[in-house]
Amino acid sequence: MASSRCKLKLSGNAVLGAMNRWQNLYKNELEVVIVVVVVVVVVVVVVVVVVVVVVVAVVVVVVVVVVVVVAVVVEVVVVVDVVVAVVVVVVVVVVVVLVVCVVVVVVVVVKD
C-alpha cells in the first residue's frame, strides 16, 4: 500500500509539473503574440506616416511648380502669395499629424 501511495504522489507531482510547464509556455506564447502585434502596429503606423508624407510632398511640389509656371506666364504675384500660404498650412498640418503619430506609437510601445 505504501508503495502505491508513493507512486500516486509522484504521478500527481508529474501532472502538476506538466500543468505548470504548459501554463508557463502559454504565458510566454501570449507575451510573444502581444510583442508581435505591437511590432506590426508600429510598422503599419510608420508605413502609413511615410506614405502620407510622400503624398503631401508630391502635392506640394506639384502645386509649387504650377504656381511658378502660372506666375511666369501670367505674371500674377497675388496667386503666389496665396499658394505659399496654403503650402505652409499644409506642411504645418502634416508635421502636427506626424508628431501625434510618433507620440501615439511611443505611448503604445512604452505602455506594453
mmCIF file with all atom_site columns, C-alpha atoms in Angstrom:
data_model
loop_
_atom_site.group_PDB
_atom_site.id
_atom_site.type_symbol
_atom_site.label_atom_id
_atom_site.label_alt_id
_atom_site.label_comp_id
_atom_site.label_asym_id
_atom_site.label_entity_id
_atom_site.label_seq_id
_atom_site.pdbx_PDB_ins_code
_atom_site.Cartn_x
_atom_site.Cartn_y
_atom_site.Cartn_z
_atom_site.occupancy
_atom_site.B_iso_or_equiv
_atom_site.pdbx_formal_charge
_atom_site.auth_seq_id
_atom_site.auth_comp_id
_atom_site.auth_asym_id
_atom_site.auth_atom_id
_atom_site.pdbx_PDB_model_num
ATOM 1   C CA . MET A 1 1   ? 0.000  0.000  0.000   1.00 0.00 ? 1   MET A CA 1
ATOM 2   C CA . ALA A 1 2   ? 2.731  2.411  0.895   1.00 0.00 ? 2   ALA A CA 1
ATOM 3   C CA . SER A 1 3   ? 4.431  1.947  -2.452  1.00 0.00 ? 3   SER A CA 1
ATOM 4   C CA . SER A 1 4   ? 1.217  2.616  -4.401  1.00 0.00 ? 4   SER A CA 1
ATOM 5   C CA . ARG A 1 5   ? 0.681  5.861  -2.461  1.00 0.00 ? 5   ARG A CA 1
ATOM 6   C CA . CYS A 1 6   ? 4.201  6.919  -3.268  1.00 0.00 ? 6   CYS A CA 1
ATOM 7   C CA . LYS A 1 7   ? 3.650  6.204  -6.955  1.00 0.00 ? 7   LYS A CA 1
ATOM 8   C CA . LEU A 1 8   ? 0.362  8.097  -6.889  1.00 0.00 ? 8   LEU A CA 1
ATOM 9   C CA . LYS A 1 9   ? 2.031  11.059 -5.221  1.00 0.00 ? 9   LYS A CA 1
ATOM 10  C CA . LEU A 1 10  ? 4.838  11.043 -7.781  1.00 0.00 ? 10  LEU A CA 1
ATOM 11  C CA . SER A 1 11  ? 2.421  10.860 -10.692 1.00 0.00 ? 11  SER A CA 1
ATOM 12  C CA . GLY A 1 12  ? 0.393  13.695 -9.165  1.00 0.00 ? 12  GLY A CA 1
ATOM 13  C CA . ASN A 1 13  ? 3.528  15.815 -8.941  1.00 0.00 ? 13  ASN A CA 1
ATOM 14  C CA . ALA A 1 14  ? 4.334  14.965 -12.549 1.00 0.00 ? 14  ALA A CA 1
ATOM 15  C CA . VAL A 1 15  ? 0.866  16.122 -13.623 1.00 0.00 ? 15  VAL A CA 1
ATOM 16  C CA . LEU A 1 16  ? 1.215  19.357 -11.646 1.00 0.00 ? 16  LEU A CA 1
ATOM 17  C CA . GLY A 1 17  ? 4.665  19.910 -13.127 1.00 0.00 ? 17  GLY A CA 1
ATOM 18  C CA . ALA A 1 18  ? 3.322  19.366 -16.631 1.00 0.00 ? 18  ALA A CA 1
ATOM 19  C CA . MET A 1 19  ? 0.461  21.787 -15.962 1.00 0.00 ? 19  MET A CA 1
ATOM 20  C CA . ASN A 1 20  ? 2.901  24.417 -14.672 1.00 0.00 ? 20  ASN A CA 1
ATOM 21  C CA . ARG A 1 21  ? 5.100  23.993 -17.739 1.00 0.00 ? 21  ARG A CA 1
ATOM 22  C CA . TRP A 1 22  ? 2.045  24.309 -20.004 1.00 0.00 ? 22  TRP A CA 1
ATOM 23  C CA . GLN A 1 23  ? 0.907  27.452 -18.188 1.00 0.00 ? 23  GLN A CA 1
ATOM 24  C CA . ASN A 1 24  ? 4.386  28.978 -18.464 1.00 0.00 ? 24  ASN A CA 1
ATOM 25  C CA . LEU A 1 25  ? 4.540  28.061 -22.149 1.00 0.00 ? 25  LEU A CA 1
ATOM 26  C CA . TYR A 1 26  ? 1.096  29.594 -22.736 1.00 0.00 ? 26  TYR A CA 1
ATOM 27  C CA . LYS A 1 27  ? 2.127  32.730 -20.849 1.00 0.00 ? 27  LYS A CA 1
ATOM 28  C CA . ASN A 1 28  ? 5.322  33.019 -22.917 1.00 0.00 ? 28  ASN A CA 1
ATOM 29  C CA . GLU A 1 29  ? 3.397  32.473 -26.164 1.00 0.00 ? 29  GLU A CA 1
ATOM 30  C CA . LEU A 1 30  ? 0.889  35.141 -25.158 1.00 0.00 ? 30  LEU A CA 1
ATOM 31  C CA . GLU A 1 31  ? 3.726  37.582 -24.464 1.00 0.00 ? 31  GLU A CA 1
ATOM 32  C CA . VAL A 1 32  ? 5.242  36.779 -27.865 1.00 0.00 ? 32  VAL A CA 1
ATOM 33  C CA . VAL A 1 33  ? 1.874  37.363 -29.561 1.00 0.00 ? 33  VAL A CA 1
ATOM 34  C CA . ILE A 1 34  ? 1.497  40.707 -27.785 1.00 0.00 ? 34  ILE A CA 1
ATOM 35  C CA . VAL A 1 35  ? 5.004  41.774 -28.837 1.00 0.00 ? 35  VAL A CA 1
ATOM 36  C CA . VAL A 1 36  ? 4.350  40.703 -32.446 1.00 0.00 ? 36  VAL A CA 1
ATOM 37  C CA . VAL A 1 37  ? 1.054  42.621 -32.532 1.00 0.00 ? 37  VAL A CA 1
ATOM 38  C CA . VAL A 1 38  ? 2.720  45.758 -31.136 1.00 0.00 ? 38  VAL A CA 1
ATOM 39  C CA . VAL A 1 39  ? 5.557  45.499 -33.680 1.00 0.00 ? 39  VAL A CA 1
ATOM 40  C CA . VAL A 1 40  ? 3.076  45.026 -36.548 1.00 0.00 ? 40  VAL A CA 1
ATOM 41  C CA . VAL A 1 41  ? 1.021  48.031 -35.402 1.00 0.00 ? 41  VAL A CA 1
ATOM 42  C CA . VAL A 1 42  ? 4.155  50.191 -35.140 1.00 0.00 ? 42  VAL A CA 1
ATOM 43  C CA . VAL A 1 43  ? 5.323  49.113 -38.617 1.00 0.00 ? 43  VAL A CA 1
ATOM 44  C CA . VAL A 1 44  ? 1.884  49.818 -40.125 1.00 0.00 ? 44  VAL A CA 1
ATOM 45  C CA . VAL A 1 45  ? 1.747  53.261 -38.498 1.00 0.00 ? 45  VAL A CA 1
ATOM 46  C CA . VAL A 1 46  ? 5.257  54.093 -39.727 1.00 0.00 ? 46  VAL A CA 1
ATOM 47  C CA . VAL A 1 47  ? 4.402  52.952 -43.272 1.00 0.00 ? 47  VAL A CA 1
ATOM 48  C CA . VAL A 1 48  ? 1.187  54.996 -43.280 1.00 0.00 ? 48  VAL A CA 1
ATOM 49  C CA . VAL A 1 49  ? 3.035  58.068 -41.999 1.00 0.00 ? 49  VAL A CA 1
ATOM 50  C CA . VAL A 1 50  ? 5.742  57.679 -44.655 1.00 0.00 ? 50  VAL A CA 1
ATOM 51  C CA . VAL A 1 51  ? 3.118  57.299 -47.403 1.00 0.00 ? 51  VAL A CA 1
ATOM 52  C CA . VAL A 1 52  ? 1.259  60.391 -46.170 1.00 0.00 ? 52  VAL A CA 1
ATOM 53  C CA . VAL A 1 53  ? 4.489  62.402 -46.078 1.00 0.00 ? 53  VAL A CA 1
ATOM 54  C CA . VAL A 1 54  ? 5.441  61.308 -49.606 1.00 0.00 ? 54  VAL A CA 1
ATOM 55  C CA . VAL A 1 55  ? 1.977  62.116 -50.980 1.00 0.00 ? 55  VAL A CA 1
ATOM 56  C CA . VAL A 1 56  ? 1.946  65.527 -49.308 1.00 0.00 ? 56  VAL A CA 1
ATOM 57  C CA . ALA A 1 57  ? 5.466  66.246 -50.579 1.00 0.00 ? 57  ALA A CA 1
ATOM 58  C CA . VAL A 1 58  ? 4.441  65.345 -54.140 1.00 0.00 ? 58  VAL A CA 1
ATOM 59  C CA . VAL A 1 59  ? 1.327  67.526 -53.892 1.00 0.00 ? 59  VAL A CA 1
ATOM 60  C CA . VAL A 1 60  ? 3.364  70.445 -52.540 1.00 0.00 ? 60  VAL A CA 1
ATOM 61  C CA . VAL A 1 61  ? 5.938  70.100 -55.332 1.00 0.00 ? 61  VAL A CA 1
ATOM 62  C CA . VAL A 1 62  ? 3.206  69.952 -57.993 1.00 0.00 ? 62  VAL A CA 1
ATOM 63  C CA . VAL A 1 63  ? 1.450  72.999 -56.528 1.00 0.00 ? 63  VAL A CA 1
ATOM 64  C CA . VAL A 1 64  ? 4.701  74.964 -56.378 1.00 0.00 ? 64  VAL A CA 1
ATOM 65  C CA . VAL A 1 65  ? 5.565  74.060 -59.987 1.00 0.00 ? 65  VAL A CA 1
ATOM 66  C CA . VAL A 1 66  ? 2.093  75.046 -61.190 1.00 0.00 ? 66  VAL A CA 1
ATOM 67  C CA . VAL A 1 67  ? 2.258  78.318 -59.270 1.00 0.00 ? 67  VAL A CA 1
ATOM 68  C CA . VAL A 1 68  ? 5.682  79.148 -60.679 1.00 0.00 ? 68  VAL A CA 1
ATOM 69  C CA . VAL A 1 69  ? 4.530  78.378 -64.234 1.00 0.00 ? 69  VAL A CA 1
ATOM 70  C CA . VAL A 1 70  ? 1.361  80.442 -63.790 1.00 0.00 ? 70  VAL A CA 1
ATOM 71  C CA . ALA A 1 71  ? 3.330  83.292 -62.213 1.00 0.00 ? 71  ALA A CA 1
ATOM 72  C CA . VAL A 1 72  ? 5.823  83.310 -65.071 1.00 0.00 ? 72  VAL A CA 1
ATOM 73  C CA . VAL A 1 73  ? 3.183  83.078 -67.792 1.00 0.00 ? 73  VAL A CA 1
ATOM 74  C CA . VAL A 1 74  ? 0.518  85.351 -66.316 1.00 0.00 ? 74  VAL A CA 1
ATOM 75  C CA . GLU A 1 75  ? 2.743  87.386 -64.001 1.00 0.00 ? 75  GLU A CA 1
ATOM 76  C CA . VAL A 1 76  ? 0.342  87.190 -61.088 1.00 0.00 ? 76  VAL A CA 1
ATOM 77  C CA . VAL A 1 77  ? 2.044  87.809 -57.769 1.00 0.00 ? 77  VAL A CA 1
ATOM 78  C CA . VAL A 1 78  ? -1.057 87.574 -55.562 1.00 0.00 ? 78  VAL A CA 1
ATOM 79  C CA . VAL A 1 79  ? -1.628 83.923 -56.515 1.00 0.00 ? 79  VAL A CA 1
ATOM 80  C CA . VAL A 1 80  ? 1.927  83.086 -55.472 1.00 0.00 ? 80  VAL A CA 1
ATOM 81  C CA . ASP A 1 81  ? 1.363  84.561 -52.015 1.00 0.00 ? 81  ASP A CA 1
ATOM 82  C CA . VAL A 1 82  ? -1.870 82.612 -51.560 1.00 0.00 ? 82  VAL A CA 1
ATOM 83  C CA . VAL A 1 83  ? -0.292 79.344 -52.686 1.00 0.00 ? 83  VAL A CA 1
ATOM 84  C CA . VAL A 1 84  ? 2.724  79.855 -50.436 1.00 0.00 ? 84  VAL A CA 1
ATOM 85  C CA . ALA A 1 85  ? 0.352  80.400 -47.513 1.00 0.00 ? 85  ALA A CA 1
ATOM 86  C CA . VAL A 1 86  ? -1.569 77.219 -48.402 1.00 0.00 ? 86  VAL A CA 1
ATOM 87  C CA . VAL A 1 87  ? 1.666  75.224 -48.694 1.00 0.00 ? 87  VAL A CA 1
ATOM 88  C CA . VAL A 1 88  ? 2.823  76.484 -45.295 1.00 0.00 ? 88  VAL A CA 1
ATOM 89  C CA . VAL A 1 89  ? -0.501 75.484 -43.718 1.00 0.00 ? 89  VAL A CA 1
ATOM 90  C CA . VAL A 1 90  ? -0.330 72.017 -45.314 1.00 0.00 ? 90  VAL A CA 1
ATOM 91  C CA . VAL A 1 91  ? 3.238  71.495 -44.105 1.00 0.00 ? 91  VAL A CA 1
ATOM 92  C CA . VAL A 1 92  ? 2.310  72.562 -40.568 1.00 0.00 ? 92  VAL A CA 1
ATOM 93  C CA . VAL A 1 93  ? -0.676 70.179 -40.540 1.00 0.00 ? 93  VAL A CA 1
ATOM 94  C CA . VAL A 1 94  ? 1.496  67.302 -41.782 1.00 0.00 ? 94  VAL A CA 1
ATOM 95  C CA . VAL A 1 95  ? 4.125  67.980 -39.122 1.00 0.00 ? 95  VAL A CA 1
ATOM 96  C CA . VAL A 1 96  ? 1.465  68.058 -36.393 1.00 0.00 ? 96  VAL A CA 1
ATOM 97  C CA . VAL A 1 97  ? -0.019 64.759 -37.632 1.00 0.00 ? 97  VAL A CA 1
ATOM 98  C CA . LEU A 1 98  ? 3.440  63.168 -37.704 1.00 0.00 ? 98  LEU A CA 1
ATOM 99  C CA . VAL A 1 99  ? 4.183  64.319 -34.162 1.00 0.00 ? 99  VAL A CA 1
ATOM 100 C CA . VAL A 1 100 ? 0.855  62.942 -32.934 1.00 0.00 ? 100 VAL A CA 1
ATOM 101 C CA . CYS A 1 101 ? 1.539  59.590 -34.657 1.00 0.00 ? 101 CYS A CA 1
ATOM 102 C CA . VAL A 1 102 ? 5.005  59.356 -33.119 1.00 0.00 ? 102 VAL A CA 1
ATOM 103 C CA . VAL A 1 103 ? 3.648  60.184 -29.659 1.00 0.00 ? 103 VAL A CA 1
ATOM 104 C CA . VAL A 1 104 ? 0.922  57.536 -30.003 1.00 0.00 ? 104 VAL A CA 1
ATOM 105 C CA . VAL A 1 105 ? 3.440  54.898 -31.109 1.00 0.00 ? 105 VAL A CA 1
ATOM 106 C CA . VAL A 1 106 ? 5.807  55.752 -28.258 1.00 0.00 ? 106 VAL A CA 1
ATOM 107 C CA . VAL A 1 107 ? 2.982  55.622 -25.708 1.00 0.00 ? 107 VAL A CA 1
ATOM 108 C CA . VAL A 1 108 ? 1.781  52.237 -27.017 1.00 0.00 ? 108 VAL A CA 1
ATOM 109 C CA . VAL A 1 109 ? 5.289  50.749 -27.020 1.00 0.00 ? 109 VAL A CA 1
ATOM 110 C CA . VAL A 1 110 ? 6.210  52.117 -23.590 1.00 0.00 ? 110 VAL A CA 1
ATOM 111 C CA . LYS A 1 111 ? 2.868  51.057 -22.121 1.00 0.00 ? 111 LYS A CA 1
ATOM 112 C CA . ASP A 1 112 ? 3.427  47.441 -23.153 1.00 0.00 ? 112 ASP A CA 1
#
